[in-house]
Coordinates of C-alpha atoms in Angstrom, one line a residue:
X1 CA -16.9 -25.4 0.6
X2 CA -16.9 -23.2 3.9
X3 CA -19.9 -22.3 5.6
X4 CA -19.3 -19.2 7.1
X5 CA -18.2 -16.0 4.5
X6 CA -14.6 -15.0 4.2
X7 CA -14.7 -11.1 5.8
X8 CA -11.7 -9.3 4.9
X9 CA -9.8 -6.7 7.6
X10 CA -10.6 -3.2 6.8
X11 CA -6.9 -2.8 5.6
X12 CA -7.3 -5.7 3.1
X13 CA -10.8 -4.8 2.3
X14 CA -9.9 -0.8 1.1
X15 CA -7.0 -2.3 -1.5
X16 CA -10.0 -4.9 -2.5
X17 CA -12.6 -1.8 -3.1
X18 CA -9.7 -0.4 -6.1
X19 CA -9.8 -3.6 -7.7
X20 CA -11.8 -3.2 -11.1
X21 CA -14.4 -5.5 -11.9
X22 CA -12.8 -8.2 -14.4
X23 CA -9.2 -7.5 -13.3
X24 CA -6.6 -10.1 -14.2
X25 CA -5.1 -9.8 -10.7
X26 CA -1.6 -11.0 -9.1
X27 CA -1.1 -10.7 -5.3
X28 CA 2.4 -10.7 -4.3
X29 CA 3.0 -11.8 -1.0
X30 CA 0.1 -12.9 -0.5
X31 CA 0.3 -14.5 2.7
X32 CA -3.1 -16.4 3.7
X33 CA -4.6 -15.5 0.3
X34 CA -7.3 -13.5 1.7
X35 CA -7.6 -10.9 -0.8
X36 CA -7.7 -12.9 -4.1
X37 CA -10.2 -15.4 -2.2
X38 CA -12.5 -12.9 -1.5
X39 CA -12.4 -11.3 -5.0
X40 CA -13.2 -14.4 -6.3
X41 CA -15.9 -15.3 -3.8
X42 CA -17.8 -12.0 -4.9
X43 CA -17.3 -12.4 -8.7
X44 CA -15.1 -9.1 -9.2
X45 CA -12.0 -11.6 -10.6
X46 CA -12.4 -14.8 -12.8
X47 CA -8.8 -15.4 -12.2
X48 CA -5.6 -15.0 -9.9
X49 CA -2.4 -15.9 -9.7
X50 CA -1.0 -15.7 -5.7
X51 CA 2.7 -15.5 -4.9
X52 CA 5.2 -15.7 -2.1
X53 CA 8.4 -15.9 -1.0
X54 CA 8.2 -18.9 0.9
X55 CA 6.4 -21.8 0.8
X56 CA 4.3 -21.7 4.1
X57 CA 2.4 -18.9 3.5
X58 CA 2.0 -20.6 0.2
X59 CA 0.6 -23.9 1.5
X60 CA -1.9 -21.5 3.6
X61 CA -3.1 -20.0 0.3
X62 CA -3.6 -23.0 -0.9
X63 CA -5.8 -24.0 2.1
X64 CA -7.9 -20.8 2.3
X65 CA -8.4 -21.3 -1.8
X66 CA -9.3 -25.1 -1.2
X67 CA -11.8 -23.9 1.8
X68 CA -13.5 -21.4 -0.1
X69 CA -13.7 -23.6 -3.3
X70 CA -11.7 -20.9 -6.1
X71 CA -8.2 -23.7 -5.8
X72 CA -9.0 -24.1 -9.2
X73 CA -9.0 -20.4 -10.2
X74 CA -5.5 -19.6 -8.7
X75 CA -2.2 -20.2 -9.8
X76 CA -0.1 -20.3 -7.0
X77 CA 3.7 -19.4 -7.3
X78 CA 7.0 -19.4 -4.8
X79 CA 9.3 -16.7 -6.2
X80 CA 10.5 -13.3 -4.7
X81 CA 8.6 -10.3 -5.5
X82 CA 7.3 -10.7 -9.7
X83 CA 9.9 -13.7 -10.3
X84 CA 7.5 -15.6 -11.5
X85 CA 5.0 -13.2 -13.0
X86 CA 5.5 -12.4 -16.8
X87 CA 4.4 -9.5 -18.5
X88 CA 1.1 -9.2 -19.0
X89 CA -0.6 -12.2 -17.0
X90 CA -2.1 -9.6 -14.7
X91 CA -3.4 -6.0 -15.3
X92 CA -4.0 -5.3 -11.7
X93 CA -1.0 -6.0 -9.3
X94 CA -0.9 -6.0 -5.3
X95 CA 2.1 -5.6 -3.3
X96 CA 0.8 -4.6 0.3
X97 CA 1.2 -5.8 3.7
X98 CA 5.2 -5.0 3.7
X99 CA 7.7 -2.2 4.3
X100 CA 8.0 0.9 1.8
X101 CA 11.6 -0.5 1.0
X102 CA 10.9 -4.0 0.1
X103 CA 7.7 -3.0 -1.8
X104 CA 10.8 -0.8 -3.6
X105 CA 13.2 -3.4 -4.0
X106 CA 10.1 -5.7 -6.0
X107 CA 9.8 -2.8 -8.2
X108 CA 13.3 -2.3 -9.1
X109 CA 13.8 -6.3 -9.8
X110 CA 10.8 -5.9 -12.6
X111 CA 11.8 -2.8 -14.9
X112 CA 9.0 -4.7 -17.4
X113 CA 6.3 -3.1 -15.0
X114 CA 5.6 0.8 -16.4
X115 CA 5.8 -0.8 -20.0
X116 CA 2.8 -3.4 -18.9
X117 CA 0.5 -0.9 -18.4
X118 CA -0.8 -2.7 -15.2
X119 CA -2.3 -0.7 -12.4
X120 CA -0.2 -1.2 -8.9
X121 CA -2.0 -1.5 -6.1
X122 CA 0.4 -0.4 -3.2
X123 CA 0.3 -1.0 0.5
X124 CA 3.4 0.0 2.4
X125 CA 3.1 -0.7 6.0
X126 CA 5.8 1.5 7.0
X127 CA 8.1 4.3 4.7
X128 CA 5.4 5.4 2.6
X129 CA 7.2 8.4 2.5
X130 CA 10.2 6.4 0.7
X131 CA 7.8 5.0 -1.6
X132 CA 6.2 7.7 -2.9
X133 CA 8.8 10.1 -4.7
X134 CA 10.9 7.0 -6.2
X135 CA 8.2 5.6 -8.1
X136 CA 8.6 8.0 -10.6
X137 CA 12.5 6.0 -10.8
X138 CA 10.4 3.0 -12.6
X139 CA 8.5 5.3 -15.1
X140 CA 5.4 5.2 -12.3
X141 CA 3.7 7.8 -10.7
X142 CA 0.4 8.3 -8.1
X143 CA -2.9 8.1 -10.1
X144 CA -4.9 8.4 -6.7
X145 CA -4.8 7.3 -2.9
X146 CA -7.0 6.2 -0.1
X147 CA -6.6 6.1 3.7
X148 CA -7.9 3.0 5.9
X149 CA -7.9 2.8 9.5
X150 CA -6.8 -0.7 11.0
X151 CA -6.6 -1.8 14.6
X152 CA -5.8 1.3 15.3
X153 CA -3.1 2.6 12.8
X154 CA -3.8 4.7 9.4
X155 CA -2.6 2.7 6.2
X156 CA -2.0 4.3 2.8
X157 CA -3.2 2.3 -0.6
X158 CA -1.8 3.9 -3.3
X159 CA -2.8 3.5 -6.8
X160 CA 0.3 3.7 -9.3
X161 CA 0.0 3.4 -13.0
X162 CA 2.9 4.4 -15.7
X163 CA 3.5 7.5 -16.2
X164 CA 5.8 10.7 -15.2
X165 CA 3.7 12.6 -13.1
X166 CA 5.0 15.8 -11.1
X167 CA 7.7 15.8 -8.7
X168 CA 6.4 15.4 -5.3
X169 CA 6.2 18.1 -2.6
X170 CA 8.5 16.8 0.9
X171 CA 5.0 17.3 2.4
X172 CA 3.4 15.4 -0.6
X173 CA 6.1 12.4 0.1
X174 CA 5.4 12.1 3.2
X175 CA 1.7 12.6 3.3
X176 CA 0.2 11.5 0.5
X177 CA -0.9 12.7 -2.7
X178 CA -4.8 14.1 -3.3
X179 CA -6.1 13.2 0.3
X180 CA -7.0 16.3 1.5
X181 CA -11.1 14.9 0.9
X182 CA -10.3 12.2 2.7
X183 CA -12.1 12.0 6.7
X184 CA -8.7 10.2 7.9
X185 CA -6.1 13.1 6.3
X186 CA -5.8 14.9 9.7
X187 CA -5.4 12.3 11.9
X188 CA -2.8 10.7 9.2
X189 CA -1.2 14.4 8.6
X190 CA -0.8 14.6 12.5
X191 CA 0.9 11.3 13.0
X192 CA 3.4 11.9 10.0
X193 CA 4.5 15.0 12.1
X194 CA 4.6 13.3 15.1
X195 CA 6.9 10.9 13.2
X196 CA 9.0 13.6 11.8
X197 CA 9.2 15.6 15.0
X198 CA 10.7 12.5 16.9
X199 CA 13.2 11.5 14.3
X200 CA 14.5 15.0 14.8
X201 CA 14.7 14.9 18.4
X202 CA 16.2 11.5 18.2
X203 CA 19.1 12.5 15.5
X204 CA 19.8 15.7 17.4
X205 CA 21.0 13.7 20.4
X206 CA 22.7 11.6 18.5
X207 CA 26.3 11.6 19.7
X208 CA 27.3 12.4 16.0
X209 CA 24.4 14.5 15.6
X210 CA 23.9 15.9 11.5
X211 CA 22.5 19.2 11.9
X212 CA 21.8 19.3 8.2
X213 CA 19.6 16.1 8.5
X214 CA 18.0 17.2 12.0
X215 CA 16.9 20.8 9.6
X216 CA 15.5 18.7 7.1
X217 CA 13.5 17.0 9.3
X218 CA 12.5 19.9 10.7
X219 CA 11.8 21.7 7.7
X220 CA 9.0 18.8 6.8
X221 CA 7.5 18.8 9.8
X222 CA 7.2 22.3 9.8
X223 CA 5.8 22.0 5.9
X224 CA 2.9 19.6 7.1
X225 CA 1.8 22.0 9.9
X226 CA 1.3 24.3 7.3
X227 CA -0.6 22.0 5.1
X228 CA -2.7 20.6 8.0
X229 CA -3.2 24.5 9.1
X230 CA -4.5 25.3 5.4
X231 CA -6.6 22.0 5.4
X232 CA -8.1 23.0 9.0
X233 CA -8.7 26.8 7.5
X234 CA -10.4 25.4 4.4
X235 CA -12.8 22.9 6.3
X236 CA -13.6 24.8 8.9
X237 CA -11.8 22.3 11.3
X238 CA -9.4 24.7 12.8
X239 CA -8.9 25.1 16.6

């Protein structure tokens, strides 16, 4: 047993604050098996199953399990995505620490998911704004979101659940859906323009520049300056 106490990173730690107490959980790609460790550790799981891609992130979740003592609460299993997961082993599923459009592809390979009734627990690390409005493709749509700040960049944690939802704004896409409370939605708002503002000045000098694509660039980033302008107004934050 270790003597000093797992501590997770502030990223890992936000997705591990949305996990309900007694959750059957399933981390997919979990990588050093941090998360369901600690979940264990504190009594919030009695039970999880850890899975990745390939076997040496694996054999470290197998160590960090050993060296916190939960080894024989875990299943551990190599597959892609939820391969190896059947329906209803887990009610609470994680998929974070990976691009937008593999988190999508995982999705896509396990149509069983919005019939389930499992809660996603989503954590692009970049194309969030991919992410968001396709969900609703796998019968799956935004139940809440949170903001975490992370040596030094702004991570979404989305919550998905099944369900239809309503089509997303282009400034909902791209910056989230329901964060307006949150104390990180400016400086988040602010770097999705910044984003969309150098993708258009990158496209239009392009040698084969699309001035349709460069406009709806433009158009979004113009979209979030209003939002950010009305969220400014509204809290008194305006300069």
């Amino acid at each position: 047993m270790a003597d000093r106490e797992l501590h997770l990173q502030p990223r890992l730690q936000c997705i591990a604050d949305c996990v309900a107490q007694g959750a059957r959980l399933a981390d997919v790609g979990t990588d050093h098996a941090y998360l369901p460790v600690w979940l264990l550790r504190v009594g919030r799981i009695a039970h999880a199953i850890a899975s990745d891609i390939n076997e040496g992130p694996l054999a470290h979740a197998r160590r960090t399990a050993e060296e916190y003592s939960v080894a024989e609460r875990m299943d551990f299993r190599l597959c892609a995505g939820l391969d190896a997961i059947l329906p209803g082993e887990a009610d609470t599923i994680v998929i974070a620490g990976m691009g937008g459009e593999t988190i999508l592809s995982i999705l896509e390979a396990a149509p069983w998911l919005s019939a389930s009734g499992a809660t996603l627990l989503l954590q692009p690390m970049t194309k969030a704004e991919l992410l968001r409005p396709r969900l609703s493709g796998f019968g799956l749509c935004v139940a809440s979101e949170r903001l975490v700040l992370d040596k030094g960049t702004i991570y979404a944690v989305l919550e998905a659940r099944a369900g239809e939802g309503t089509p997303l704004s282009s400034a909902e896409a791209w910056c989230g859906v329901g964060l307006e409370r949150d104390p990180l939605y400016g400086a988040y708002a602010r770097d999705r323009i910044g984003k969309l503002e150098k993708a258009a000045v990158g496209m239009r000098r392009g040698k084969n520049a699309d001035s349709a694509a460069v406009a709806s660039l433009e158009a979004d980033a113009e979209a979030l300056r209003q939002k950010v302008r009305e969220w400014e107004h509204a809290n008194g934050t305006g300069r």
